[in-house]
Amino acid sequence: MNNIIKQRVLKQRYLNSYLVELNNLFTIDISENNLQSLEFTQKHIEIIHQMNRALIYTESLPFSQREQLREILINNNFLLEKPYYFWSILSDSCGLLAVPSMECFNWSFNYDKDKNGIIVFFDTSFGKEVVIDFYDEREKQIIKIELWGLE
């Protein structure tokens, strides 16, 4: 089975779960129409991996303080009002999500709603990246943010 057919089968398998995840993480209604094609996604993920980016900022917080992430982004000159692409583990099978801005992200999202634990935003030039990782450590829920930019 060639790669394109395999990707389409995976998309059919995971699309409903992905849409549930996305609708829990965003304050806008998200449908399959908001997703980029698998070809676009694969091409741009490869481009992203080839770009030289430097870590600009990193911080770990108790998950209960996750709403501070918004302020961290603002303080580090990440414009929330501009369009971004969103990635989670299911994006590889279902497509990147194009969002009009990070303002439509649900900054008070529920820890248990996204089982993958890592989400990423890319600006539309793919030069800036926001990695949000949430996990358990010593029976505490932690959220870590990393901000990356071109070198």
Coordinates of C-alpha atoms in Angstrom, one line a residue:
M1 CA 0.0 0.0 0.0
N2 CA 1.5 3.3 -1.0
N3 CA 2.1 6.1 1.5
I4 CA -0.8 8.3 0.3
I5 CA -3.4 5.5 0.6
K6 CA -2.0 4.6 4.1
Q7 CA -2.3 8.2 5.2
R8 CA -5.9 8.4 3.9
V9 CA -6.8 5.2 5.8
L10 CA -5.2 6.7 9.0
K11 CA -7.1 9.9 8.5
Q12 CA -10.4 8.1 8.3
R13 CA -9.6 6.2 11.4
Y14 CA -8.5 9.2 13.5
L15 CA -10.5 12.1 12.1
N16 CA -13.4 12.0 14.6
S17 CA -11.0 11.8 17.6
Y18 CA -8.9 14.7 16.2
L19 CA -12.0 16.9 15.7
V20 CA -13.1 16.2 19.3
E21 CA -9.6 17.1 20.5
L22 CA -9.6 20.3 18.5
N23 CA -13.0 21.4 19.6
N24 CA -11.9 20.9 23.2
L25 CA -8.8 23.0 22.7
F26 CA -10.3 25.9 20.7
T27 CA -13.2 28.3 21.3
I28 CA -14.3 28.2 17.7
D29 CA -16.1 25.4 15.9
I30 CA -13.7 23.3 14.0
S31 CA -14.6 20.9 11.1
E32 CA -12.6 18.9 8.6
N33 CA -12.8 22.0 6.3
N34 CA -10.4 23.8 8.6
L35 CA -7.7 21.2 8.1
Q36 CA -4.9 21.4 5.6
S37 CA -4.4 18.6 3.2
L38 CA -2.2 15.6 4.1
E39 CA 0.1 16.6 1.2
F40 CA 0.4 20.2 2.6
T41 CA 1.0 18.9 6.1
Q42 CA 3.6 16.4 5.1
K43 CA 5.5 18.9 3.0
H44 CA 5.5 21.7 5.6
I45 CA 6.4 19.3 8.5
E46 CA 9.5 18.4 6.4
I47 CA 10.3 22.1 5.9
I48 CA 9.9 22.8 9.6
H49 CA 12.4 20.0 10.5
Q50 CA 15.0 21.5 8.1
M51 CA 14.7 25.1 9.6
N52 CA 17.3 26.3 12.0
R53 CA 15.5 27.6 15.0
A54 CA 16.9 28.7 18.4
L55 CA 15.2 28.3 21.7
I56 CA 14.1 31.8 22.8
Y57 CA 12.3 31.0 26.1
T58 CA 11.3 28.0 28.2
E59 CA 9.4 27.7 31.5
S60 CA 7.5 25.0 33.4
L61 CA 4.5 25.8 35.5
P62 CA 1.9 23.9 37.5
F63 CA -0.9 23.0 35.0
S64 CA -3.3 25.0 37.2
Q65 CA -1.4 28.2 36.0
R66 CA -1.8 27.4 32.3
E67 CA -3.6 30.7 31.6
Q68 CA -0.2 32.4 32.2
L69 CA 1.0 31.0 28.9
R70 CA -0.9 33.7 27.0
E71 CA 1.0 36.4 28.9
I72 CA 4.3 34.6 28.3
L73 CA 3.7 34.7 24.6
I74 CA 2.8 38.4 24.7
N75 CA 5.8 39.2 26.7
N76 CA 8.0 37.4 24.2
N77 CA 6.6 39.3 21.1
F78 CA 4.5 36.4 19.8
L79 CA 1.5 38.1 18.2
L80 CA -1.6 36.2 19.2
E81 CA -3.9 38.0 16.7
K82 CA -2.1 36.6 13.5
P83 CA -2.9 33.3 11.8
Y84 CA -1.2 30.1 13.0
Y85 CA -1.0 26.5 12.2
F86 CA -1.7 24.0 15.0
W87 CA -0.1 20.6 15.3
S88 CA -0.7 17.7 17.6
I89 CA 0.2 14.0 17.2
L90 CA -3.0 13.4 15.2
S91 CA -2.1 16.2 12.7
D92 CA 0.3 13.9 10.9
S93 CA -2.6 11.6 10.1
C94 CA -5.4 14.2 9.7
G95 CA -3.8 17.5 8.7
L96 CA -2.5 20.7 10.3
L97 CA -5.2 23.0 11.6
A98 CA -5.2 26.6 10.3
V99 CA -6.5 28.9 13.0
P100 CA -7.2 32.6 12.5
S101 CA -5.3 33.5 15.7
M102 CA -4.1 32.0 19.0
E103 CA -6.8 34.2 20.6
C104 CA -9.3 31.4 19.7
F105 CA -7.2 28.8 21.7
N106 CA -8.9 27.7 25.0
W107 CA -6.2 28.8 27.5
S108 CA -8.1 27.1 30.3
F109 CA -8.4 23.7 28.5
N110 CA -8.9 20.6 30.5
Y111 CA -5.8 18.4 31.2
D112 CA -7.7 15.2 30.6
K113 CA -9.2 16.2 27.3
D114 CA -6.0 15.9 25.3
K115 CA -4.3 12.6 26.0
N116 CA -1.4 13.4 23.6
G117 CA 0.2 15.9 26.0
I118 CA 2.0 18.0 23.4
I119 CA 0.7 20.7 21.1
V120 CA 2.5 23.1 18.8
F121 CA 1.7 26.3 17.0
F122 CA 3.6 27.6 14.0
D123 CA 3.2 31.0 12.5
T124 CA 2.4 31.0 8.8
S125 CA 6.0 31.6 7.8
F126 CA 7.0 28.6 10.0
G127 CA 9.7 30.8 11.5
K128 CA 8.2 30.9 15.0
E129 CA 7.1 27.9 17.0
V130 CA 5.3 27.5 20.3
V131 CA 5.6 24.1 22.0
I132 CA 3.2 23.4 24.9
D133 CA 3.9 20.1 26.7
F134 CA 1.8 18.9 29.6
Y135 CA 2.6 15.9 31.7
D136 CA 2.6 14.3 35.1
E137 CA 5.7 14.6 37.2
R138 CA 5.8 13.2 40.8
E139 CA 2.0 13.1 40.9
K140 CA 1.8 16.8 39.8
Q141 CA 0.4 18.1 36.6
I142 CA 2.9 20.3 34.8
I143 CA 2.8 22.4 31.7
K144 CA 5.9 23.5 29.9
I145 CA 6.2 26.1 27.2
E146 CA 9.0 26.5 24.7
L147 CA 9.3 29.4 22.3
W148 CA 11.4 29.0 19.2
G149 CA 12.5 31.4 16.5
L150 CA 14.7 31.5 13.5
E151 CA 18.4 31.9 14.2

